[in-house]
Short mmCIF file of C-alpha atoms in Angstrom, two decimals:
data_model
loop_
_atom_site.label_atom_id
_atom_site.label_comp_id
_atom_site.label_asym_id
_atom_site.label_seq_id
_atom_site.Cartn_x
_atom_site.Cartn_y
_atom_site.Cartn_z
CA MET A 1472 -28.20 14.09 7.23
CA ASN A 1473 -29.27 13.59 3.65
CA THR A 1474 -32.36 11.54 2.79
CA TYR A 1475 -31.29 8.26 1.16
CA ARG A 1476 -33.28 5.89 -1.01
CA SER A 1477 -30.56 3.24 -0.87
CA TYR A 1478 -26.81 2.87 -0.92
CA ARG A 1479 -24.60 0.37 -2.70
CA SER A 1480 -21.82 -1.84 -1.39
CA TYR A 1481 -19.94 -4.85 -2.76
CA HIS A 1482 -19.54 -8.10 -0.83
CA LEU A 1483 -17.31 -11.13 -1.18
CA GLU A 1484 -20.00 -13.81 -1.24
CA THR A 1485 -18.10 -16.59 -3.03
CA PRO A 1486 -14.30 -16.58 -2.54
CA GLY A 1487 -12.10 -17.86 -5.34
CA SER A 1488 -13.36 -15.75 -8.21
CA VAL A 1489 -13.84 -12.09 -9.03
CA ASP A 1490 -17.41 -13.00 -9.96
CA GLY A 1491 -17.92 -13.88 -6.30
CA ILE A 1492 -17.80 -10.16 -5.47
CA VAL A 1493 -21.40 -9.01 -5.82
CA PRO A 1494 -23.16 -5.64 -5.38
CA ARG A 1495 -25.94 -5.06 -2.89
CA ASP A 1496 -28.38 -2.17 -2.78
CA THR A 1497 -29.45 -1.56 0.80
CA PRO A 1498 -32.73 0.35 1.15
CA GLY A 1499 -32.72 3.47 3.26
CA GLY A 1500 -29.72 5.26 4.64
CA PRO A 1501 -26.37 3.94 5.79
CA PRO A 1502 -25.98 3.04 9.47
CA ALA A 1503 -25.82 6.01 11.80
CA PRO A 1504 -22.47 6.54 13.48
CA GLY A 1505 -22.03 5.37 17.05
CA PRO A 1506 -20.80 7.78 19.73
CA ARG A 1507 -17.16 7.60 18.58
CA ASP A 1508 -17.76 6.78 14.91
CA ILE A 1509 -17.63 8.80 11.73
CA LEU A 1510 -19.71 8.11 8.62
CA VAL A 1511 -17.65 8.54 5.45
CA HIS A 1512 -19.00 9.04 1.93
CA ILE A 1513 -16.41 7.12 -0.06
CA HIS A 1514 -15.15 8.75 -3.25
CA ALA A 1515 -12.44 6.29 -4.35
CA VAL A 1516 -10.74 3.03 -3.38
CA SER A 1517 -7.56 1.40 -4.63
CA LEU A 1518 -6.51 -2.23 -5.03
CA ASN A 1519 -3.55 -3.99 -3.47
CA LYS A 1520 -2.02 -7.44 -3.86
CA ARG A 1521 -3.62 -8.46 -0.58
CA ASP A 1522 -7.05 -8.00 -2.16
CA LEU A 1523 -6.23 -10.71 -4.71
CA LEU A 1524 -4.81 -12.97 -1.99
CA ILE A 1525 -7.94 -12.55 0.13
CA LEU A 1526 -10.05 -13.35 -2.92
CA ASP A 1527 -8.24 -16.64 -3.61
CA GLY A 1528 -7.97 -17.63 0.05
CA SER A 1529 -4.18 -17.48 0.33
CA TYR A 1530 -3.97 -14.42 2.61
CA PRO A 1531 -3.01 -15.15 6.25
CA LEU A 1532 -6.28 -13.61 7.44
CA LYS A 1533 -9.38 -15.31 6.12
CA ALA A 1534 -12.24 -13.16 4.88
CA ALA A 1535 -15.32 -12.88 7.05
CA PRO A 1536 -18.41 -14.28 5.28
CA GLY A 1537 -19.87 -11.67 2.94
CA VAL A 1538 -17.25 -9.09 3.87
CA ILE A 1539 -17.04 -5.78 2.01
CA PRO A 1540 -13.65 -6.03 0.22
CA VAL A 1541 -10.70 -3.60 -0.09
CA SER A 1542 -8.66 -1.92 2.65
CA ASP A 1543 -7.84 1.40 0.96
CA GLY A 1544 -10.40 4.13 0.51
CA ALA A 1545 -10.83 7.90 0.79
CA GLY A 1546 -13.88 10.05 1.27
CA GLU A 1547 -15.69 12.86 3.05
CA VAL A 1548 -17.04 12.76 6.58
CA VAL A 1549 -20.82 13.29 6.42
CA ALA A 1550 -21.82 12.49 10.00
CA VAL A 1551 -20.08 12.15 13.37
CA GLY A 1552 -20.98 10.61 16.72
CA GLU A 1553 -21.56 12.85 19.71
CA GLU A 1554 -18.23 11.92 21.34
CA VAL A 1555 -16.05 12.36 18.23
CA THR A 1556 -13.20 14.86 18.64
CA ARG A 1557 -10.76 14.00 15.84
CA PHE A 1558 -12.96 14.92 12.84
CA GLY A 1559 -15.83 17.13 11.75
CA ILE A 1560 -18.35 17.05 8.92
CA GLY A 1561 -16.66 17.87 5.62
CA ASP A 1562 -13.22 16.55 6.57
CA ARG A 1563 -11.39 14.53 3.90
CA VAL A 1564 -10.13 11.24 5.32
CA THR A 1565 -8.67 7.88 4.44
CA SER A 1566 -8.96 4.57 6.21
CA THR A 1567 -6.07 2.97 8.10
CA TYR A 1568 -4.86 -0.54 7.27
CA PHE A 1569 -4.72 -1.68 10.91
CA PRO A 1570 -7.54 0.23 12.66
CA ARG A 1571 -6.39 -1.01 16.09
CA TRP A 1572 -2.72 -0.11 15.71
CA PRO A 1573 -2.29 3.56 16.64
CA ASP A 1574 1.45 3.58 17.37
CA GLY A 1575 4.35 1.57 18.78
CA ARG A 1576 4.74 -2.12 18.07
CA ILE A 1577 2.00 -4.24 16.57
CA SER A 1578 0.54 -7.11 18.62
CA GLY A 1579 -1.79 -9.99 17.96
CA ALA A 1580 -4.71 -7.94 19.24
CA MET A 1581 -4.20 -5.39 16.44
CA ILE A 1582 -4.19 -7.55 13.31
CA ASP A 1583 -7.82 -7.12 12.17
CA GLN A 1584 -8.01 -5.42 8.77
CA PRO A 1585 -10.72 -3.85 6.60
CA GLY A 1586 -11.65 -6.04 3.67
CA ALA A 1587 -10.70 -9.21 5.55
CA THR A 1588 -11.85 -9.62 9.14
CA LEU A 1589 -13.52 -6.17 9.20
CA PRO A 1590 -15.85 -4.49 6.67
CA GLY A 1591 -13.82 -2.87 3.90
CA MET A 1592 -14.10 0.26 1.80
CA LEU A 1593 -15.79 -0.90 -1.42
CA ALA A 1594 -19.04 0.86 -0.60
CA GLU A 1595 -20.69 4.24 -1.04
CA TYR A 1596 -20.68 4.80 2.72
CA VAL A 1597 -18.61 3.27 5.50
CA ARG A 1598 -18.69 3.70 9.25
CA LEU A 1599 -15.31 3.99 10.98
CA ASP A 1600 -14.17 4.45 14.52
CA GLU A 1601 -12.65 7.92 14.61
CA THR A 1602 -9.28 6.39 15.59
CA ALA A 1603 -9.25 4.33 12.36
CA ALA A 1604 -8.92 7.28 9.97
CA VAL A 1605 -6.44 10.01 9.07
CA ARG A 1606 -6.78 13.31 7.23
CA VAL A 1607 -5.95 13.53 3.53
CA PRO A 1608 -3.22 15.96 2.36
CA ASP A 1609 -5.07 18.92 0.85
CA HIS A 1610 -3.42 18.81 -2.59
CA LEU A 1611 -4.39 15.22 -3.38
CA THR A 1612 -7.36 14.17 -5.47
CA TRP A 1613 -9.72 11.52 -4.09
CA GLU A 1614 -8.16 8.96 -6.43
CA GLU A 1615 -4.65 9.80 -5.21
CA ALA A 1616 -5.66 9.82 -1.56
CA ALA A 1617 -7.15 6.34 -1.90
CA CYS A 1618 -3.69 5.01 -2.82
CA LEU A 1619 -2.06 5.74 0.53
CA PRO A 1620 -3.14 3.33 3.30
CA CYS A 1621 -1.37 0.12 2.25
CA ALA A 1622 1.37 0.69 -0.36
CA GLY A 1623 2.20 4.21 0.75
CA VAL A 1624 2.45 3.49 4.47
CA THR A 1625 4.41 0.27 3.85
CA ALA A 1626 6.99 2.12 1.79
CA TRP A 1627 7.24 4.91 4.37
CA ASN A 1628 7.70 2.39 7.19
CA ALA A 1629 10.37 0.58 5.17
CA LEU A 1630 12.38 3.79 4.80
CA THR A 1631 11.79 5.43 8.18
CA GLY A 1632 10.29 2.94 10.62
CA ALA A 1633 13.49 1.68 12.24
CA GLU A 1634 16.90 2.96 11.13
CA ALA A 1635 15.77 5.79 8.89
CA VAL A 1636 17.40 6.47 5.55
CA LEU A 1637 19.95 9.28 5.76
CA PRO A 1638 20.85 11.87 3.11
CA GLY A 1639 23.47 10.48 0.75
CA GLU A 1640 22.63 6.83 1.38
CA THR A 1641 21.67 4.48 -1.45
CA VAL A 1642 18.23 2.87 -1.59
CA LEU A 1643 17.55 -0.07 -3.91
CA THR A 1644 13.99 -0.65 -5.10
CA LEU A 1645 12.75 -3.64 -7.07
CA GLY A 1646 10.30 -3.46 -9.96
CA THR A 1647 7.50 -1.01 -10.66
CA GLY A 1648 4.76 -2.08 -8.31
CA ALA A 1649 2.97 0.74 -6.52
CA LEU A 1650 4.92 0.18 -3.31
CA ALA A 1651 8.26 0.37 -5.11
CA LEU A 1652 7.19 3.62 -6.78
CA PHE A 1653 6.29 5.12 -3.42
CA ALA A 1654 9.71 4.03 -2.14
CA VAL A 1655 11.45 5.84 -5.00
CA GLN A 1656 9.56 9.05 -4.23
CA PHE A 1657 10.09 8.89 -0.47
CA ALA A 1658 13.77 8.00 -0.78
CA LYS A 1659 14.40 11.06 -2.92
CA THR A 1660 12.61 13.35 -0.46
CA LEU A 1661 14.89 11.93 2.28
CA GLY A 1662 17.95 12.87 0.23
CA ALA A 1663 18.95 9.37 -0.82
CA ARG A 1664 20.30 8.10 -4.12
CA VAL A 1665 17.97 5.55 -5.71
CA VAL A 1666 18.89 2.52 -7.77
CA ALA A 1667 15.84 0.76 -9.21
CA THR A 1668 15.33 -2.44 -11.18
CA THR A 1669 12.78 -3.05 -13.91
CA SER A 1670 12.23 -5.14 -17.03
CA GLY A 1671 12.18 -2.70 -19.95
CA GLU A 1672 13.18 0.67 -21.34
CA ALA A 1673 9.74 2.28 -21.15
CA LYS A 1674 9.42 1.54 -17.43
CA ALA A 1675 13.03 2.59 -16.88
CA ALA A 1676 12.28 6.00 -18.39
CA ARG A 1677 9.27 6.44 -16.12
CA LEU A 1678 11.31 5.46 -13.06
CA LYS A 1679 13.88 8.10 -13.94
CA ASP A 1680 11.12 10.67 -14.36
CA LEU A 1681 9.98 9.74 -10.86
CA GLY A 1682 13.45 10.38 -9.47
CA ALA A 1683 15.47 7.17 -9.76
CA ASP A 1684 19.16 7.94 -10.30
CA HIS A 1685 20.03 4.59 -11.91
CA VAL A 1686 17.79 1.90 -13.38
CA LEU A 1687 18.94 -1.67 -14.01
CA ASN A 1688 17.22 -4.12 -16.35
CA TYR A 1689 16.90 -7.36 -14.40
CA VAL A 1690 15.97 -9.32 -17.54
CA GLU A 1691 19.20 -8.36 -19.30
CA ARG A 1692 21.23 -8.49 -16.06
CA PRO A 1693 19.81 -11.25 -13.84
CA GLN A 1694 22.88 -10.95 -11.57
CA TRP A 1695 22.14 -7.28 -10.94
CA ALA A 1696 23.68 -7.24 -7.47
CA ALA A 1697 27.15 -6.92 -8.98
CA GLU A 1698 26.06 -3.83 -10.91
CA VAL A 1699 24.56 -2.27 -7.77
CA ARG A 1700 27.96 -2.64 -6.14
CA GLU A 1701 29.69 -1.12 -9.16
CA LEU A 1702 27.37 1.88 -9.03
CA THR A 1703 28.16 2.36 -5.34
CA GLY A 1704 31.93 2.00 -5.58
CA GLY A 1705 31.79 -1.52 -4.13
CA ARG A 1706 29.84 -0.47 -1.04
CA GLY A 1707 26.39 -1.79 -1.93
CA ALA A 1708 22.95 -0.42 -1.09
CA ASP A 1709 22.35 0.93 2.40
CA LEU A 1710 18.71 -0.12 2.23
CA VAL A 1711 16.95 -2.59 -0.05
CA VAL A 1712 13.15 -2.37 -0.23
CA GLU A 1713 12.62 -6.07 -0.93
CA THR A 1714 9.30 -6.56 -2.75
CA GLY A 1715 10.26 -9.64 -4.76
CA GLY A 1716 10.63 -12.06 -1.86
CA PRO A 1717 11.98 -15.51 -2.74
CA ASP A 1718 12.53 -14.52 -6.38
CA THR A 1719 15.01 -11.75 -5.55
CA ILE A 1720 16.27 -12.21 -1.98
CA GLU A 1721 19.61 -13.76 -2.97
CA GLN A 1722 20.50 -10.84 -5.23
CA SER A 1723 19.22 -8.37 -2.63
CA VAL A 1724 21.54 -9.81 0.02
CA ARG A 1725 24.47 -9.68 -2.38
CA ALA A 1726 23.62 -6.06 -3.24
CA THR A 1727 23.41 -4.88 0.39
CA ALA A 1728 26.21 -2.95 2.08
CA LEU A 1729 28.19 -4.54 4.92
CA TYR A 1730 26.02 -2.95 7.61
CA GLY A 1731 23.06 -2.40 5.29
CA ARG A 1732 19.39 -3.12 5.86
CA ILE A 1733 16.77 -5.09 3.99
CA ALA A 1734 13.11 -4.15 4.48
CA LEU A 1735 11.36 -7.42 3.64
CA ILE A 1736 7.89 -6.74 2.24
CA ALA A 1737 7.12 -9.98 0.38
CA ALA A 1738 7.90 -13.33 2.01
CA ASN A 1739 6.55 -15.60 -0.75
CA SER A 1740 5.82 -15.62 -4.46
CA PRO A 1741 3.73 -17.67 -6.92
CA HIS A 1742 6.89 -19.56 -7.86
CA ARG A 1743 8.54 -20.18 -4.47
CA HIS A 1744 7.16 -20.48 -0.97
CA SER A 1745 10.34 -20.10 1.08
CA LEU A 1746 13.21 -17.65 1.31
CA GLU A 1747 16.54 -19.22 0.37
CA ILE A 1748 19.79 -17.33 0.89
CA SER A 1749 23.10 -19.00 0.18
CA THR A 1750 25.77 -19.10 2.86
CA ASP A 1751 28.11 -17.58 0.30
CA ALA A 1752 25.90 -14.49 0.02
CA LEU A 1753 25.74 -14.13 3.80
CA ALA A 1754 29.39 -14.90 4.49
CA SER A 1755 30.69 -11.35 4.21
CA SER A 1756 27.67 -9.46 5.50
CA VAL A 1757 26.32 -8.30 8.85
CA LEU A 1758 23.16 -6.84 7.34
CA THR A 1759 19.88 -6.45 9.23
CA MET A 1760 16.62 -7.76 7.77
CA ARG A 1761 13.31 -6.35 9.04
CA ARG A 1762 9.89 -7.73 8.16
CA ILE A 1763 7.33 -5.03 7.34
CA PHE A 1764 3.60 -5.24 8.06
CA VAL A 1765 2.35 -1.97 6.53
CA GLY A 1766 2.45 0.44 9.51
CA SER A 1767 0.61 2.16 12.32
CA ARG A 1768 -1.60 5.23 12.24
CA ALA A 1769 1.38 7.23 13.51
CA HIS A 1770 3.43 6.07 10.51
CA PHE A 1771 0.55 7.15 8.26
CA GLU A 1772 0.27 10.60 9.80
CA ARG A 1773 4.02 11.24 9.58
CA MET A 1774 3.98 10.10 5.95
CA ASN A 1775 1.11 12.46 5.16
CA ARG A 1776 3.04 15.39 6.61
CA ALA A 1777 5.95 14.58 4.29
CA ILE A 1778 3.61 14.19 1.31
CA ALA A 1779 2.02 17.57 2.04
CA LEU A 1780 5.36 19.30 2.58
CA HIS A 1781 6.88 18.05 -0.67
CA GLY A 1782 3.72 18.06 -2.77
CA LEU A 1783 4.13 14.39 -3.66
CA ARG A 1784 1.47 12.60 -5.68
CA PRO A 1785 0.91 8.83 -5.85
CA VAL A 1786 1.26 7.28 -9.29
CA VAL A 1787 -2.19 6.27 -10.57
CA ASP A 1788 -2.20 3.90 -13.52
CA ARG A 1789 -5.91 3.62 -14.28
CA VAL A 1790 -9.27 4.56 -12.78
CA PHE A 1791 -12.39 2.38 -13.15
CA PRO A 1792 -16.00 3.39 -12.43
CA PHE A 1793 -17.89 1.83 -9.52
CA ASP A 1794 -19.92 -0.45 -11.76
CA GLU A 1795 -16.75 -1.99 -13.25
CA VAL A 1796 -15.29 -3.52 -10.10
CA HIS A 1797 -14.76 -6.89 -11.77
CA ALA A 1798 -12.88 -5.29 -14.66
CA ALA A 1799 -10.68 -3.39 -12.20
CA TYR A 1800 -9.78 -6.56 -10.34
CA ARG A 1801 -9.02 -8.43 -13.55
CA TYR A 1802 -6.85 -5.63 -14.89
CA TYR A 1803 -4.95 -5.37 -11.63
CA ALA A 1804 -4.37 -9.15 -11.63
CA THR A 1805 -2.56 -8.93 -14.98
CA GLY A 1806 0.32 -7.09 -13.32
CA ALA A 1807 0.47 -4.61 -16.20
CA ALA A 1808 -0.18 -1.52 -14.11
CA PHE A 1809 2.52 1.10 -13.50
CA GLY A 1810 1.19 2.51 -10.25
CA LYS A 1811 -2.15 2.11 -8.55
CA VAL A 1812 -5.42 0.76 -9.92
CA VAL A 1813 -8.28 2.85 -8.54
CA ILE A 1814 -12.05 2.49 -8.47
CA ARG A 1815 -13.99 5.76 -8.40
CA VAL A 1816 -17.00 5.31 -6.13
CA ALA A 1817 -18.61 8.76 -6.09
#
């Protein structure tokens, strides 16, 4: 292994403020991998909404004292334990969101997450159990690979995790958050027609460039469910990727086909803390609603095969250097990004 003078990591020392995330320089080398661990030299990490929620204390899982933040990161394996079989030195890998959820259904024993109850990825080196990582598609840059573990896997699970989207079906996506953009890309690779909502012409043009067949302006048309039905000949969307939660659930239900599905990603918002659906909206529907908690390692690996096959690339809005972590968090919190906000570590 290389000779190290020190390595840097960030830690959430004082929750409630970005300034509470502080760097530490640890003398000497990073911890040696255990028998079934891999040591990863992190090249890039990306931010998700959960990172802001953990910071302000509103995430369901409370941060461990002094935890290294951020769940999503990608890097190169630089050392392996003597019992490791899944990876070798030089492999390009990403973290998984739920390190203890390999496949099947999630349980209470699997909920620990990097950047919350477990050490996260905002460090030059991280040690992972070999079962808590997946290989990166070869064509992706480090910055693109770092975008996959949360938003990418959630979108993939929403489209394929239960009743998978079929060719010719209609998928409705909401807004231009990173997850919604992944959903547009994946839906098109599955042969679906995509209707997307957004707030302005510039974002609408970018959604169409990404593959959306129709884009509706929810500011100009707040009752956009009726227009979704018009675009589908009265049928409605076969699947709604619901990222707006309480702010959009009523319109999503009204926009869903008779036997359609809603993949519920967000269950609350800054404005409302409960989901309210009118009986009128539900009266003529037998839709199915499924709550999504990101996905398993198996979901991740299947998604990566699709990404590699189709040459897909995550949408990266902006990349910050490692010494501008606070600026990256603040920019992400504005909600102005179209795609992922990434921090380049190495």
